[in-house]
Short mmCIF file of C-alpha atoms in Angstrom, two decimals:
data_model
loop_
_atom_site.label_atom_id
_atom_site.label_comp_id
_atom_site.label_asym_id
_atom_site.label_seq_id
_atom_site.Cartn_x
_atom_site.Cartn_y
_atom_site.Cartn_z
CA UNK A 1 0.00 0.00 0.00
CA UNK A 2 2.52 2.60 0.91
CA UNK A 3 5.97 3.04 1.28
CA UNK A 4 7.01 3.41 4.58
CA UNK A 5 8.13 6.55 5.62
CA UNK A 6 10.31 7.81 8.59
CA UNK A 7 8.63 9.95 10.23
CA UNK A 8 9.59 13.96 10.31
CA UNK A 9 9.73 16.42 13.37
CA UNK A 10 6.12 17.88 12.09
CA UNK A 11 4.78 14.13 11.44
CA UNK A 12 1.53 13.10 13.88
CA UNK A 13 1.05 9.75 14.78
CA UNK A 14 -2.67 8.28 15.56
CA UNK A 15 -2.91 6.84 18.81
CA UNK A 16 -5.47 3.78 19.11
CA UNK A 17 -6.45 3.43 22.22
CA UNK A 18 -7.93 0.63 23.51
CA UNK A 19 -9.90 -0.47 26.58
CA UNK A 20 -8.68 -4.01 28.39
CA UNK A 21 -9.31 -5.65 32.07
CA UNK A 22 -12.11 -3.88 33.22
CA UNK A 23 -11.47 -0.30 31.67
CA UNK A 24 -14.68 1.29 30.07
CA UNK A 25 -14.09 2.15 26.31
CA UNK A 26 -14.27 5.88 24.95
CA UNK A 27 -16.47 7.51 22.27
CA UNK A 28 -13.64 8.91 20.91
CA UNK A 29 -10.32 6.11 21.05
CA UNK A 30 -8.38 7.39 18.40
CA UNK A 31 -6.77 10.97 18.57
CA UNK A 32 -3.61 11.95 16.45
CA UNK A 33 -0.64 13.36 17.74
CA UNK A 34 2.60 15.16 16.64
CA UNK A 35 5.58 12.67 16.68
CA UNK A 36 7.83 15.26 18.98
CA UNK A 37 5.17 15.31 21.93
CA UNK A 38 5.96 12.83 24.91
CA UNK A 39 4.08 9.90 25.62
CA UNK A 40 3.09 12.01 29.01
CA UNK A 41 0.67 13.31 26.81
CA UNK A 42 -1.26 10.02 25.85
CA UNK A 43 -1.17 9.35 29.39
CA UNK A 44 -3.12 12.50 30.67
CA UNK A 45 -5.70 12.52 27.43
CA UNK A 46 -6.78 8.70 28.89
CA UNK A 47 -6.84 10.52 32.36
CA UNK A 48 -8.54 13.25 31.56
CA UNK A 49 -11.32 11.61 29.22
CA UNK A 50 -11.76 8.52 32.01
CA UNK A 51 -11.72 11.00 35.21
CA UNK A 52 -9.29 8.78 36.88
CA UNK A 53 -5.44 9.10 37.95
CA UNK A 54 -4.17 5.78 38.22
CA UNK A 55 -4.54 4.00 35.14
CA UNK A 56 -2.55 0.90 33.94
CA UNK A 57 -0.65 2.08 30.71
CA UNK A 58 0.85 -0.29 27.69
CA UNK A 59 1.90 -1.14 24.36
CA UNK A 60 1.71 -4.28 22.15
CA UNK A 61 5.02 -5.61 22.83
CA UNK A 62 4.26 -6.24 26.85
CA UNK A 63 6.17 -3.30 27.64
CA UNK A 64 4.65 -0.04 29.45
CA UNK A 65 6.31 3.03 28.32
CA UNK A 66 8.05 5.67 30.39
CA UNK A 67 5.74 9.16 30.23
CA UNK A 68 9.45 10.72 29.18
CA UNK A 69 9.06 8.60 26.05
CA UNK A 70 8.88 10.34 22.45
CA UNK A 71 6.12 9.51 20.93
CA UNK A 72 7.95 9.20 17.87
CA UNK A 73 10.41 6.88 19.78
CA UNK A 74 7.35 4.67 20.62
CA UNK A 75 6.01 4.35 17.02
CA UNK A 76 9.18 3.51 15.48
CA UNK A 77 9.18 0.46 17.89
CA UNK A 78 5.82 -0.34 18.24
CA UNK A 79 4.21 1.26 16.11
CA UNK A 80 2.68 0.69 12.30
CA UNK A 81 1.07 1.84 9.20
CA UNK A 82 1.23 5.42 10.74
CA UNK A 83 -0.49 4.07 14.11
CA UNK A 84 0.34 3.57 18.02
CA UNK A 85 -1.81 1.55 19.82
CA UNK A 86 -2.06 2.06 23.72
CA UNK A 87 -3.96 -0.16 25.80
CA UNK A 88 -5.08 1.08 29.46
CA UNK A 89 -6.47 -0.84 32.21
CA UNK A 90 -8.15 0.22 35.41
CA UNK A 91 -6.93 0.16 39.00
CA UNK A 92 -8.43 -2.71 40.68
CA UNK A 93 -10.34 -1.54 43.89
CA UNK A 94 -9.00 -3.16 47.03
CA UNK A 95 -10.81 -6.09 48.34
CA UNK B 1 2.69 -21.42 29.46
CA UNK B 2 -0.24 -20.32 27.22
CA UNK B 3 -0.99 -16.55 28.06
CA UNK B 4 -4.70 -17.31 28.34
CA UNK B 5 -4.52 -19.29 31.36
CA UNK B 6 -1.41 -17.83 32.52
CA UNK B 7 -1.86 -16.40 35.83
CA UNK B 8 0.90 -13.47 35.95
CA UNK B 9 3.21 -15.14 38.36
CA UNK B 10 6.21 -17.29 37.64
CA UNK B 11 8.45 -20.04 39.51
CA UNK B 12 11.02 -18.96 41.77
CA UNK B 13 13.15 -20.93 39.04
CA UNK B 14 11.76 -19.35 36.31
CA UNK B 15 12.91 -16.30 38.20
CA UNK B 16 16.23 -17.16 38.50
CA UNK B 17 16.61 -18.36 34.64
CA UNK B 18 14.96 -14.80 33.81
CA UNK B 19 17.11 -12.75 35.99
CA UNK B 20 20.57 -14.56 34.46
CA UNK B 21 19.05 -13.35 31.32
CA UNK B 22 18.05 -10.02 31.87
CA UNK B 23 21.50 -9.02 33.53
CA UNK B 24 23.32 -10.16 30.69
CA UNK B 25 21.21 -8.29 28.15
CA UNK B 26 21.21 -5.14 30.71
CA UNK B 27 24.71 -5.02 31.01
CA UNK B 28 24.87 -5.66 26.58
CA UNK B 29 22.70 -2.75 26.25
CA UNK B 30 22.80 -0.43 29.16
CA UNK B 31 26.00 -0.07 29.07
CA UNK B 32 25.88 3.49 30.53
CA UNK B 33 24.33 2.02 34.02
CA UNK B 34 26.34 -0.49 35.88
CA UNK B 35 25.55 -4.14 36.13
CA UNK B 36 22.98 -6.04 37.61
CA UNK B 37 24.50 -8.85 39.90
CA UNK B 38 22.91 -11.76 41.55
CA UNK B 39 23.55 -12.37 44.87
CA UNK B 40 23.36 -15.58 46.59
CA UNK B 41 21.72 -16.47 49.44
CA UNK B 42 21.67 -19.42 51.45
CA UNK B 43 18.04 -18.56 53.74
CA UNK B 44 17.01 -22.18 53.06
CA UNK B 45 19.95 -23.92 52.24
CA UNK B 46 17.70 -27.48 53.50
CA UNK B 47 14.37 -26.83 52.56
CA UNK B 48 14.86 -26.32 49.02
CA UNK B 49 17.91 -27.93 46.58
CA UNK B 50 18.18 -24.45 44.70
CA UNK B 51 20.07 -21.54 46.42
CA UNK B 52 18.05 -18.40 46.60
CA UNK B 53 19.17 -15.50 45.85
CA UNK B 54 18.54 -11.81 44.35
CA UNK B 55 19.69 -8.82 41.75
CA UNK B 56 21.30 -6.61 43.06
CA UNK B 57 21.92 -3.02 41.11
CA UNK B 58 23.81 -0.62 43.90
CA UNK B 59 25.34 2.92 43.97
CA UNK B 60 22.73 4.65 41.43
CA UNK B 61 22.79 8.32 41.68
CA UNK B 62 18.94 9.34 40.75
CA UNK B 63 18.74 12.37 38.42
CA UNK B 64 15.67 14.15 40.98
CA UNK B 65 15.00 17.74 41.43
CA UNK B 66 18.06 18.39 43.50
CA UNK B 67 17.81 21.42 46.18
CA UNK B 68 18.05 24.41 45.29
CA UNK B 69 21.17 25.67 47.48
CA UNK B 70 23.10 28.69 45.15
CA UNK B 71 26.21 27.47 47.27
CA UNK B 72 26.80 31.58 47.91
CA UNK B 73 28.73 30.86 50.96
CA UNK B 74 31.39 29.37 49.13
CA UNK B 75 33.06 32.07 46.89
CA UNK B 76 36.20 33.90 46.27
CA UNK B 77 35.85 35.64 50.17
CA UNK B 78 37.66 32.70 51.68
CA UNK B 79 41.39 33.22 51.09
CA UNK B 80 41.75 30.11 53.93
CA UNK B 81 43.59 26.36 53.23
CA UNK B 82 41.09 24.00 52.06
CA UNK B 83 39.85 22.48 54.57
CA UNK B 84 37.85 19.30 53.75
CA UNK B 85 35.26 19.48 57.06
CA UNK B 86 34.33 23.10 56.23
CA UNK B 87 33.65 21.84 52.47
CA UNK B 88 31.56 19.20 53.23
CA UNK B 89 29.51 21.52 55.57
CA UNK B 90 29.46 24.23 52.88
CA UNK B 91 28.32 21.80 49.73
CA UNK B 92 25.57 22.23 47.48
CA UNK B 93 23.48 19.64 46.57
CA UNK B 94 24.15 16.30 48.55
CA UNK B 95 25.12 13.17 46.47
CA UNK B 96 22.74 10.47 47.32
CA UNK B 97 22.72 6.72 46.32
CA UNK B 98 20.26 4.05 45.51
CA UNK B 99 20.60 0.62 45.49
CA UNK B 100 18.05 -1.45 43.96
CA UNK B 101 17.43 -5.71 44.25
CA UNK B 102 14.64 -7.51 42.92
CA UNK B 103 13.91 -9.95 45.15
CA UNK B 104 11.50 -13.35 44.57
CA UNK B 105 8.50 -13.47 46.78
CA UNK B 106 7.37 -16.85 47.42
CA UNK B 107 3.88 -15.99 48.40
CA UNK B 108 3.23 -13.98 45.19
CA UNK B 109 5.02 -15.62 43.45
CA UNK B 110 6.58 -12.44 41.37
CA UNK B 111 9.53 -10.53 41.57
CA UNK B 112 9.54 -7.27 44.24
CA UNK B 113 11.43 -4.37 44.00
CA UNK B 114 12.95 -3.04 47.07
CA UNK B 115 15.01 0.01 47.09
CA UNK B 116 16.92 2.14 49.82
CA UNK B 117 18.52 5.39 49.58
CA UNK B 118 21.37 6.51 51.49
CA UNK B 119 24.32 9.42 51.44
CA UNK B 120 27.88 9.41 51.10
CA UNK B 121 28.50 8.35 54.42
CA UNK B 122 25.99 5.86 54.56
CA UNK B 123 23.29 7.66 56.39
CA UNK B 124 19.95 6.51 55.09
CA UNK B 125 17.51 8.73 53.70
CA UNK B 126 13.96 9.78 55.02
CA UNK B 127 10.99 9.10 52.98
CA UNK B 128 10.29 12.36 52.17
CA UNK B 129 13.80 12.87 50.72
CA UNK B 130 13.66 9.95 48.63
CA UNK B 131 10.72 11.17 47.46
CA UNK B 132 12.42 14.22 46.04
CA UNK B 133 14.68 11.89 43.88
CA UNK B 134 11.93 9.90 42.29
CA UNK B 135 10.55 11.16 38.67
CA UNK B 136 7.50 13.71 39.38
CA UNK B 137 5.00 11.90 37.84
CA UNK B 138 6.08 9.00 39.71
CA UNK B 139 5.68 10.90 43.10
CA UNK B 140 2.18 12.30 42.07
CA UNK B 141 0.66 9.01 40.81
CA UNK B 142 2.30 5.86 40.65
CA UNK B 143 2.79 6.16 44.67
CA UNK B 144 -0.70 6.20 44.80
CA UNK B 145 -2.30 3.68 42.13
CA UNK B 146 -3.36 0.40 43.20
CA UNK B 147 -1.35 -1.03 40.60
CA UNK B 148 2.35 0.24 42.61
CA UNK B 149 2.35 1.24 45.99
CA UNK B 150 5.41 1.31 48.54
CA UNK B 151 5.72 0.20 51.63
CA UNK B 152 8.48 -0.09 54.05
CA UNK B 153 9.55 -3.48 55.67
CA UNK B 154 12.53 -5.51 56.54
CA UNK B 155 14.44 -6.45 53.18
CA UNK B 156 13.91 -10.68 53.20
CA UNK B 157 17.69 -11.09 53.07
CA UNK B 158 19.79 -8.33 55.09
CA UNK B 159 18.41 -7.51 58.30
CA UNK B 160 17.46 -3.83 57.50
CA UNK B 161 14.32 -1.46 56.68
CA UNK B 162 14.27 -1.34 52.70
CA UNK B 163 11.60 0.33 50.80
CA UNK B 164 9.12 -2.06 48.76
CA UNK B 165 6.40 -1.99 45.58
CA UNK B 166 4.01 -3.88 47.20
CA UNK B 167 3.69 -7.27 44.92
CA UNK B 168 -0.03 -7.51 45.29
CA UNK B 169 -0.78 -5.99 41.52
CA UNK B 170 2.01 -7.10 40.04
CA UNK B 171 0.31 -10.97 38.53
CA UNK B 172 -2.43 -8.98 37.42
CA UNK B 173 -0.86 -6.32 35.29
CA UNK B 174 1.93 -8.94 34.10
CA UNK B 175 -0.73 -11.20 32.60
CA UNK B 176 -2.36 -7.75 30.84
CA UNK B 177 0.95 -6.55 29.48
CA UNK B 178 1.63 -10.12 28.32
CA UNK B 179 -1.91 -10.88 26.98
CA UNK B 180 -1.54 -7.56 24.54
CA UNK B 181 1.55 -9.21 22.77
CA UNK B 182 0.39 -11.22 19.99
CA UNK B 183 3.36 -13.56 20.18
CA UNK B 184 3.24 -13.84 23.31
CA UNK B 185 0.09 -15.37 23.01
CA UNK B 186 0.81 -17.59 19.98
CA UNK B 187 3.79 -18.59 21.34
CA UNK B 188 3.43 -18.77 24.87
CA UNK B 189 4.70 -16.60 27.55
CA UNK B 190 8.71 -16.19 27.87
CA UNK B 191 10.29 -16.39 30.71
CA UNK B 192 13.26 -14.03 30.13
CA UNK B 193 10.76 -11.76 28.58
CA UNK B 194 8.85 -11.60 32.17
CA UNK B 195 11.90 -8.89 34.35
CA UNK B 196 12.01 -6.60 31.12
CA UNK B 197 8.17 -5.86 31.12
CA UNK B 198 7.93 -6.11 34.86
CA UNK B 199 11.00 -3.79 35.27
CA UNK B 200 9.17 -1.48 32.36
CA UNK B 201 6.09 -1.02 34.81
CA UNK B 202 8.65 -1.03 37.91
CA UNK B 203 11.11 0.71 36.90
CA UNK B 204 8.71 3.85 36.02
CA UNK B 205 8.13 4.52 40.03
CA UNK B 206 12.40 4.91 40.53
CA UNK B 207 13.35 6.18 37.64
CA UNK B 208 15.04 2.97 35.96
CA UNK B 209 14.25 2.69 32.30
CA UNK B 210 14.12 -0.55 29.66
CA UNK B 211 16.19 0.79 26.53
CA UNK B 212 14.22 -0.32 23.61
CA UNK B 213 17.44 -2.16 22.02
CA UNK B 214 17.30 -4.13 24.88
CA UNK B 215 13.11 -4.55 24.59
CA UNK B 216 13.96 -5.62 21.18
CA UNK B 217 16.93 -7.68 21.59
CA UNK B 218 14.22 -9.91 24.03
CA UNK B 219 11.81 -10.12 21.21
CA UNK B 220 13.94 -11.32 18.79
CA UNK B 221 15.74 -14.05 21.07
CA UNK B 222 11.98 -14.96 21.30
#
């Protein structure tokens, strides 16, 4: 389909994000992003659209990402056909 | 082990083959850190044929906020000898080290971080100073998700108060990092794959991070 191309300084990547464990899903679970911006950011968009803090963070390679983390970093590693996907789980309540 | 059925935890042998593993690849591709070591232990030297034993990474200096002294005492006023005492005294920022193990737990059945700071001299460091040291969005959250919480007990191996992540999330949040790799789940979940995820989700409360050569490196061992 398409050549793939490195990605620039002024590139956005589309983050996927998808629900797992017990996490509700979001209207809106795809959201682009420019390449430069660190994963941080991905982090507080699921915070701020779930109203919760403590949320359970990862990537497809069983690996959860340090917030420092380029996002361009991130899709050159994980990432394909132009797209991130993050998967976020819940904090279990204590029992 | 199929991932599907897979309950998080592994066997305190899997541990061990995982942890000879993961310090070689560390050392391979964190070259800029120093080593993990294991170190022996002979707790149960009858109970159990295997010796016991732990990682050990020591002597990290954390790059936290450090404190904001201008050192304006010290300056071109002081036409005296150097004298060590009064230098020490009159120092900016204190040096502070870290030493990390990962430690088995036999009731949970995963590995535990424990962690201790300490200065120079050896003096350990309060809470509250550690605190300082550890990434800030570490401080505001991690401390208090359910997922990674701290605690402070006696290390399981050297007689002394260490700090702890509490193991009690870590089988659940193993299995979910491990169930979102497709080949983990064709092929089963990989034991020396199990300390570089754990220490990715770990490793984000203290500042220690997985470099991606070495996430890769894992993967294509695998």
């Amino acid at each position: 389909m398409s050549t793939t191309k490195s990605l620039t300084a002024t590139k956005k990547v589309v983050i996927h994000l998808r629900a797992t464990g017990d996490a509700p899903m979001l209207k809106q679970a795809k959201f682009k992003i420019p390449v430069m911006d660190k994963f941080a950011k991905v982090i507080d968009f699921l915070r701020r659209q779930l109203h919760r803090d403590t949320l359970f963070v990862y990537v497809n390679s069983a690996f959860s990402p340090n917030p420092d983390e380029l996002v361009m970093d991130l899709y050159n590693n994980f990432g394909f056909d132009g797209k991130l996907v993050v998967n976020y789980a819940c904090s279990m309540a204590w029992g | 082990m199929e991932v599907l059925s897979w309950d998080g935890t592994l066997s305190s042998r899997d541990f061990q083959a995982a942890a000879r593993v993961f310090a070689e690849n560390w050392k391979q591709f964190n070259p800029a850190l120093p080593p993990w070591t294991w170190v022996p232990c002979l707790k149960q030297p009858s109970r159990l044929s295997q010796e016991q034993g732990y990682l050990s990474l020591e002597k990290i200096c954390l790059l936290g906020s450090n404190k904001e002294d201008e050192q304006e005492d010290v300056d071109e006023e002081e036409p005296e000898p150097v004298d060590n005492a009064t230098l020490i005294e009159s120092a900016g920022p204190q040096v502070c080290y870290y030493d990390f193990h990962i430690v088995y737990s036999d009731s949970y059945r995963v590995p535990v971080l424990y962690f201790r700071g300490y200065y120079i001299d050896g003096q350990p460091l309060a809470w509250d100073e550690i605190e300082k040291d550890l990434p800030a969005c570490s401080s505001k959250v991690l401390l208090e998700s359910k997922w990674t919480f701290i605690t402070q007990e006696e290390h399981p191996h050297l007689n002394r108060p260490w700090y702890k992540l509490h193991p009690c999330g870590t089988s659940e949040w193993m299995k979910l990092l491990f169930l979102g790799d497709e080949s983990l789940a064709t092929n089963g979940v990989a034991v020396e794959q199990y300390l570089v995820s754990w220490l990715s989700v770990v490793g984000q409360v203290v500042g220690l991070r997985i470099p991606f050569d070495m996430l890769n490196h894992h993967k294509s061992c695998n």
